[in-house]
XYZ file of C-alpha atoms in Angstrom:
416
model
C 14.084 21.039 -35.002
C 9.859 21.729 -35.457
C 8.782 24.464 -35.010
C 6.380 24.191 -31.643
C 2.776 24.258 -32.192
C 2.170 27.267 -29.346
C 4.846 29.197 -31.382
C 2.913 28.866 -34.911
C 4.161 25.450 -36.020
C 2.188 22.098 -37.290
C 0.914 20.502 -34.197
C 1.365 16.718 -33.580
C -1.835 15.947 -33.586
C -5.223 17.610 -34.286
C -7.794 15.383 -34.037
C -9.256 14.989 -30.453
C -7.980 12.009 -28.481
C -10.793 9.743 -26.718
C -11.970 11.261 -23.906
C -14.214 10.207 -20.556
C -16.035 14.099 -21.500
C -18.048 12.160 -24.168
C -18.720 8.404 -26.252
C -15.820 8.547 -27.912
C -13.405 7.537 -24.593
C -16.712 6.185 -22.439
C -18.081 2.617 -22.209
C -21.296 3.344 -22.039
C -24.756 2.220 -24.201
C -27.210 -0.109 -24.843
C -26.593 -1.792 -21.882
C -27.316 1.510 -19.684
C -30.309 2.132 -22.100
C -31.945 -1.000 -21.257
C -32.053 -0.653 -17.664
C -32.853 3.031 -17.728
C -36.031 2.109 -19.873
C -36.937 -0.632 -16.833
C -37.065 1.785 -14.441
C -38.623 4.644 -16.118
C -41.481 1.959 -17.030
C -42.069 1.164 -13.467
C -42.223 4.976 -12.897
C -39.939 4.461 -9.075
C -37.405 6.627 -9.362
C -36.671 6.862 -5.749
C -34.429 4.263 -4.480
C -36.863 2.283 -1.597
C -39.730 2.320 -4.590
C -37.585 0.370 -7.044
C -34.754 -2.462 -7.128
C -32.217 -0.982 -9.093
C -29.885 0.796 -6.356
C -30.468 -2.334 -3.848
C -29.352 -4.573 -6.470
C -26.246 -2.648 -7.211
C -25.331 -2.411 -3.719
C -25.594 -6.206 -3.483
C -23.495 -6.424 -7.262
C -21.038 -4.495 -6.017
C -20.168 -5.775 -2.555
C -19.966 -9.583 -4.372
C -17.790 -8.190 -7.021
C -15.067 -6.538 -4.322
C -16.169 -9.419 -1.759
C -17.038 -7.696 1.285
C -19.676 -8.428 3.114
C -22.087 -5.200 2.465
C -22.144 -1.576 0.147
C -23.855 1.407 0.824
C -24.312 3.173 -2.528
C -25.062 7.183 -2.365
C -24.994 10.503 -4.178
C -21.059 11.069 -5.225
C -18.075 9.993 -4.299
C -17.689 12.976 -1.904
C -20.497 11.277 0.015
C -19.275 8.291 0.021
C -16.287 9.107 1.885
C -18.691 11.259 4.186
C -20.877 8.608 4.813
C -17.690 6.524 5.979
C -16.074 9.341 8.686
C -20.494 9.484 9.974
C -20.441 5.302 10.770
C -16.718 5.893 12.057
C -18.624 8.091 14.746
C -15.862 10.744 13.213
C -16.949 13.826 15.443
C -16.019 17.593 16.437
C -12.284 17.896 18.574
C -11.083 14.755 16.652
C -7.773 14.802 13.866
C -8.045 12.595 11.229
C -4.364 12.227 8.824
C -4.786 12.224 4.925
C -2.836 13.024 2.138
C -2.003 16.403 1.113
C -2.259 15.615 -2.841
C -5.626 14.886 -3.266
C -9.699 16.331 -3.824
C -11.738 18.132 -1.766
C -14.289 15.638 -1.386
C -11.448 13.879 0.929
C -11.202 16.540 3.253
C -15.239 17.594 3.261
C -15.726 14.050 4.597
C -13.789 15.137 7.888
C -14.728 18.770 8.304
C -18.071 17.753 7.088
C -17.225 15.886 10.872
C -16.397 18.791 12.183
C -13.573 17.049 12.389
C -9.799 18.746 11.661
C -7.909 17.621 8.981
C -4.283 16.523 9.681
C -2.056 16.507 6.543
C 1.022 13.627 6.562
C 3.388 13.791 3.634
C 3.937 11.528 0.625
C 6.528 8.629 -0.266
C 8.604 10.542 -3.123
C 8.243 8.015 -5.570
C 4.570 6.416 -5.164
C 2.795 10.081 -4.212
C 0.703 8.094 -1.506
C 1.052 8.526 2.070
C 4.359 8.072 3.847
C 3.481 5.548 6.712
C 6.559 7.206 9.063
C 4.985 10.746 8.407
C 1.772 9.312 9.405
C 2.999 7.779 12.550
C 4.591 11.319 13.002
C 1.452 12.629 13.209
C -0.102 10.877 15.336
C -1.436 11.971 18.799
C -3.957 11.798 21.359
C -6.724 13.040 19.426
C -6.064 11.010 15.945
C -9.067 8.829 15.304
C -8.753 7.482 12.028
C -6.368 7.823 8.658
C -8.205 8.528 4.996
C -5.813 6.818 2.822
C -5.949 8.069 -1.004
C -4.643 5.326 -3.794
C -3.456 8.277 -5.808
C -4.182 7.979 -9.665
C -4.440 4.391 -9.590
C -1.505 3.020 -7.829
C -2.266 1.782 -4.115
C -0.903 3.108 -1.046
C 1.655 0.961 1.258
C -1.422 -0.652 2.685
C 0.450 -3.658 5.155
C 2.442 -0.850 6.959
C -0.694 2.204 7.396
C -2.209 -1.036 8.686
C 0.057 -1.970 11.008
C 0.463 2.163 12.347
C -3.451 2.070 12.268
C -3.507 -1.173 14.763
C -0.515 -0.539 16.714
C -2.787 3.356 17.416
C -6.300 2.278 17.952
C -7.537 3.826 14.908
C -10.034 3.387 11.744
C -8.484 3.214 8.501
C -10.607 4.374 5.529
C -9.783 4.013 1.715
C -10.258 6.610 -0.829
C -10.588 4.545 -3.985
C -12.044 7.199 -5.884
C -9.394 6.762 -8.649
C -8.615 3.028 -8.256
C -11.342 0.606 -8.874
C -9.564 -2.816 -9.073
C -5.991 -1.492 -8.037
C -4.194 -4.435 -6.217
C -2.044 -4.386 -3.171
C -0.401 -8.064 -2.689
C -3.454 -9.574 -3.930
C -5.984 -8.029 -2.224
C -8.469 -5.395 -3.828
C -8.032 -1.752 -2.611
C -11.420 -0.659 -0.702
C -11.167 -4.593 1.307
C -8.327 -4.054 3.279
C -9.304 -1.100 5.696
C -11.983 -0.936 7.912
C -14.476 0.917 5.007
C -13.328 1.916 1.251
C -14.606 4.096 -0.996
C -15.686 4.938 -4.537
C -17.332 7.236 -6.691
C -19.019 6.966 -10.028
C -18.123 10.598 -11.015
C -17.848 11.016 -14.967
C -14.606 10.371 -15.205
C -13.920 7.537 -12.806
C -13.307 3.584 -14.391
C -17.289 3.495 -13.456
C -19.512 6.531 -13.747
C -23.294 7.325 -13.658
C -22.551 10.866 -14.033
C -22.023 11.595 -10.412
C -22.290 8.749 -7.557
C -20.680 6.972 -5.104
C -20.453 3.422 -2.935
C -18.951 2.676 0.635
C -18.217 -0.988 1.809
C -17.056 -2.397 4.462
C -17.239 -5.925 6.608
C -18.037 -4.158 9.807
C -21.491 -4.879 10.850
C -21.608 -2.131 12.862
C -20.045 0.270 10.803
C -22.307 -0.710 7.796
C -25.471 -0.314 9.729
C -24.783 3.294 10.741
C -23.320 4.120 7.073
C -27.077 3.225 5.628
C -28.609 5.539 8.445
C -26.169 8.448 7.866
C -27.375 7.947 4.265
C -30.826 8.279 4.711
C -31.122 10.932 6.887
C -30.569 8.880 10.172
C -33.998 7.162 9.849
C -34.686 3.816 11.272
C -36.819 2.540 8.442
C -37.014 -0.678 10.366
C -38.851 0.695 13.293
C -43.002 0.896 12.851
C -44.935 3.988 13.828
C -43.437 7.233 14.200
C -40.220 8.254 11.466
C -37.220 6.955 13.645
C -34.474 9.439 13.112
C -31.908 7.731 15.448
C -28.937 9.619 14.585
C -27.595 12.755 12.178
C -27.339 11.966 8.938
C -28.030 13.386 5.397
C -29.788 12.121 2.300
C -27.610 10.769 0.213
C -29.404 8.443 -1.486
C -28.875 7.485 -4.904
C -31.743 7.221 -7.320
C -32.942 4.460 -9.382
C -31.738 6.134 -12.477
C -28.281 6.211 -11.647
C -28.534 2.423 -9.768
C -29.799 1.264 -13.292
C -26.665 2.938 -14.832
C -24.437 1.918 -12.259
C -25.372 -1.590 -12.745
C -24.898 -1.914 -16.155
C -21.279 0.114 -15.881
C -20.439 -2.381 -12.939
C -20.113 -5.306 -16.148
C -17.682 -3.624 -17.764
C -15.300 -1.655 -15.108
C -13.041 -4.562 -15.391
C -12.181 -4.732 -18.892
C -11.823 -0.921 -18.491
C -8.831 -1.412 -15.683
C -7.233 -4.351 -18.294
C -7.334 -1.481 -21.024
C -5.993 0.900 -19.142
C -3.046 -1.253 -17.942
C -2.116 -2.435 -21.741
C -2.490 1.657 -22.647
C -0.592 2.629 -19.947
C 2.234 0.032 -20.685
C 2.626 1.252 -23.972
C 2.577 4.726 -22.992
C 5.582 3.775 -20.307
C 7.786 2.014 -22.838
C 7.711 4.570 -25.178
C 8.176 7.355 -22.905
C 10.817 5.479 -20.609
C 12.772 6.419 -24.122
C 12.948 10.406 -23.707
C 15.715 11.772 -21.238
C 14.561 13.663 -18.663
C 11.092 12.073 -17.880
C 9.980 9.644 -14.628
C 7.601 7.140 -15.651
C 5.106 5.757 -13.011
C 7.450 3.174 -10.578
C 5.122 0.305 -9.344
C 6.542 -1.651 -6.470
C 6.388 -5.168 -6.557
C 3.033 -6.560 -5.600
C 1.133 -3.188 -6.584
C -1.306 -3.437 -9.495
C -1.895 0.371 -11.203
C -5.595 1.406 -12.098
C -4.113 4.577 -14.204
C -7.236 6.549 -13.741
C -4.469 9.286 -14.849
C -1.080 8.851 -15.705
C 1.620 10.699 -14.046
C 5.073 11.712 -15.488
C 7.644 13.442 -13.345
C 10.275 15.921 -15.071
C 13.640 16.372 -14.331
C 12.782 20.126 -14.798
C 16.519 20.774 -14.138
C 17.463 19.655 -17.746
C 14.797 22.067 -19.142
C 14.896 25.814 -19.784
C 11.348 26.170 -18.562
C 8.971 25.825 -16.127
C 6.429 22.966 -15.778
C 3.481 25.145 -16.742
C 5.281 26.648 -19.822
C 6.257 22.438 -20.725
C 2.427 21.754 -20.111
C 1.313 24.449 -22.244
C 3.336 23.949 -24.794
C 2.521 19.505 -24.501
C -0.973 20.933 -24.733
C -0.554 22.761 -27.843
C 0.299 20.027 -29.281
C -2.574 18.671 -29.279
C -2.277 16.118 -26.245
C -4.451 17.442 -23.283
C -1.961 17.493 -20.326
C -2.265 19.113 -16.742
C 0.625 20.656 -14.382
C 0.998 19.104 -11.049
C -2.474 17.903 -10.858
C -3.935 20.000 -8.312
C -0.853 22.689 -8.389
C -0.140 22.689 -4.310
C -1.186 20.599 -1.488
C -4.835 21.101 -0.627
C -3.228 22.857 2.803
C -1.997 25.552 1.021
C -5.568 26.380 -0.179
C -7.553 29.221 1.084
C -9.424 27.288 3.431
C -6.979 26.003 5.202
C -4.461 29.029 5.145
C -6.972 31.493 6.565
C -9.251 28.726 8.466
C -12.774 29.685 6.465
C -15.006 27.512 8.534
C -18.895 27.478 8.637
C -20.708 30.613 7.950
C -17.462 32.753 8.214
C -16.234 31.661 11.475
C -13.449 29.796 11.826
C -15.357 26.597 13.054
C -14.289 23.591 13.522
C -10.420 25.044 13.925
C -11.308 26.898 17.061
C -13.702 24.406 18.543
C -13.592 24.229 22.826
C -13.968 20.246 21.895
C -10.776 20.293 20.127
C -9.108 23.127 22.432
C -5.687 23.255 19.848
C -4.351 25.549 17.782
C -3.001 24.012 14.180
C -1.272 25.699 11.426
C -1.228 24.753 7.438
C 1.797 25.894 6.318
C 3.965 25.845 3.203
C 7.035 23.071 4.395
C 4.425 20.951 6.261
C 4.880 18.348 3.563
C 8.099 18.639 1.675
C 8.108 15.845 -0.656
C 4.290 16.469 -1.548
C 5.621 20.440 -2.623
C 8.372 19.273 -4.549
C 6.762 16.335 -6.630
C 3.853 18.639 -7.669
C 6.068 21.206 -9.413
C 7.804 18.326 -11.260
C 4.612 16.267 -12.415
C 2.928 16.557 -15.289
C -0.320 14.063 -15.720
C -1.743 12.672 -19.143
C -4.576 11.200 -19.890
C -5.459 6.848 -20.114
C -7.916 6.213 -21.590
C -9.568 2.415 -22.677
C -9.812 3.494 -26.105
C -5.821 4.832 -26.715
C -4.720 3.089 -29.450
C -0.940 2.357 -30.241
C -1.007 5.945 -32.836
C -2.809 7.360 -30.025
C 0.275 6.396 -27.681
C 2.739 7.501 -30.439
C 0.954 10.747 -30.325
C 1.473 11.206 -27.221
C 5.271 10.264 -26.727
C 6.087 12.378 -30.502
C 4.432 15.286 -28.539
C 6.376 15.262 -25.451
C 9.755 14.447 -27.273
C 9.408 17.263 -29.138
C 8.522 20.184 -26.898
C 11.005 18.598 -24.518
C 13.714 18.586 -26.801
C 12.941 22.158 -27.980
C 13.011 23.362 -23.830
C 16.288 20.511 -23.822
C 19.261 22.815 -21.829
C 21.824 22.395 -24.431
């Protein structure tokens, strides 16, 4: 058997794989270049000076075909921007996943809203509609579903818990640009969806982000909350009309945007061949859980999860991860380690400037508790998954790489 690579032996690889840090796993160019140079010739860099955000905003809502996009400063915004039109406010509970960023749950304290967690389906990682409906009570106002990875969430029945409720449904699609659920694009099926352009996302200006929707209303109030609540429309005195923040994106990042907007699909079709080959080839080793896509779901694979039967190892995920790392093939343990509930912030309530606002609001006039067991199945699948990289530029050795690595530290850890 080989000698493991974090106990002295030859690694299975040693040259770098592609990677969205850098050119060598990122679309990105001429193209970019080209645009960049229009704007800085104009010299309007601010976005109501120049036409490159405006024009992405209009690019982007034909290419998901909604009706209008609202195109900010990060995905984190983004989703902000979406709980501010929802008229998300203080003594309100709005349900999200428990495996997911921060910039999901800033969106509703951000609110001053409080941040209900529902727990996962085992085998898709996205939110379990029945826990959701569990969840539910008289001061729910809206669900932030997260397409996890890539794959989307059980969209038809969140819906129909959403309707049946009374409340606003908003998409993270942070991590799933062109994901399908039964033929329709995540971001189009709620009442608003949401993106970001973060470095490592399909799309990426460096940091960025884009709300949609079809709601007239909603839209209208998302472009205020983005622009500090001002009513550009409205001569004579500055309009501020309601709170909002500036978000705006500039016309550097609109330029790159624009140009990154012409390629995100053949990114997704990349990604979907890589990821294929990287599921047939590790569908092979014993032990391992490749990614299980229901019928009717289309995968994005902005990451690529693997579950481990950790039971037929003798070792823990972290010391398999390590060891998978060593090897040469970048690989992360249980992507953010624990539900975000079991975070500091939520454990000991650290609200704004050390109080612990919005928890112990009079509006809200409830006491809630984050607590390990609130989400079973979202504790035990993150101490059983592993996630690898997929990138657009994998090629089939690249895949082989990967697979030789994780065959042979888990046949090393293999309980004989």
């Amino acid at each position: 058997m080989s000698k493991l690579a974090i106990f002295g032996g030859k690694p299975v690889r040693r040259k770098p794989l592609p990677t969205i840090s850098n050119r060598s796993g990122r679309n990105i160019g001429d193209e970019e270049l080209e645009l960049l140079k229009k704007v800085i010739e104009t010299g309007s860099l601010f976005r109501h000076s120049g036409i490159m955000v405006s024009s992405f905003e209009k690019e982007f809502a034909e290419f998901l075909g909604v009706k209008y996009a609202v195109a900010s400063t990060s995905g984190t915004a983004a989703l902000h921007i979406a709980t501010g039109a929802a008229g998300i406010g203080p003594g309100v509970e709005v349900i999200t996943s428990p495996i997911t960023d921060m910039g999901t749950i800033i969106s509703i304290l951000g609110q001053n809203a409080i941040p209900v967690f529902a727990d996962i389906d085992p085998e898709t990682y996205n939110l379990d509609p029945e826990s959701v409906r569990e969840r539910i009570n008289d001061k729910t106002r809206a669900i932030i579903v997260v397409h996890l990875f890539g794959l989307p969430a059980d969209m038809n029945s969140l819906m129909e818990v959403a309707e049946e409720k009374g409340l606003i449904v908003i998409e993270d699609c942070a991590q799933a640009y062109l994901a399908e659920y039964r033929g329709k694009l995540v971001g189009t099926i709620g009442d608003i969806g949401c993106f970001s352009l973060q470095q490592s996302k399909h799309m990426f200006t460096g940091d960025g982000g884009i709300t949609v929707t079809n709601n007239d209303e909603f839209a209208e109030k998302a472009r205020l909350f983005m622009d500090k609540g001002w009513d550009r429309g409205i001569a004579g005195p500055r309009a501020y009309v309601m709170l909002g923040f500036n978000y705006r994106m500039t016309e550097l990042q609109g330029a790159v945007a624009r140009a990154q907007l012409k390629k995100v699909r053949w990114v997704v079709e990349r990604r979907r061949k890589v990821a294929a080959s990287l599921t047939k080839r590790l569908s092979e080793i014993e032990g391992v859980e490749t990614p299980k896509i229901p019928d009717g779901y289309k995968h994005s694979y902005w990451l690529y999860p693997l579950k481990i039967d950790l039971e037929m190892f003798n070792a823990s995920l972290a010391e398999i991860v390590r060891a998978i790392s060593a090897e040469g093939i970048p690989a992360g343990a249980g992507y953010i380690g624990k539900p975000i509930y079991l975070a500091p912030i939520f454990l000991e309530k650290r609200g704004y400037g050390g109080t612990e606002c919005p928890w112990i609001c009079p509006l809200y006039g409830k006491d809630i508790v984050y607590r390990e067991g609130l989400c079973p199945n979202a504790e035990r699948i993150l101490k059983q998954l592993i996630t690898l990289p997929c990138n657009e530029y994998f090629t089939e050795e690249d895949v082989e790489d990967i697979a030789k690595a994780i065959e042979k530290v888990l046949n090393y850890y293999r309980r004989k």
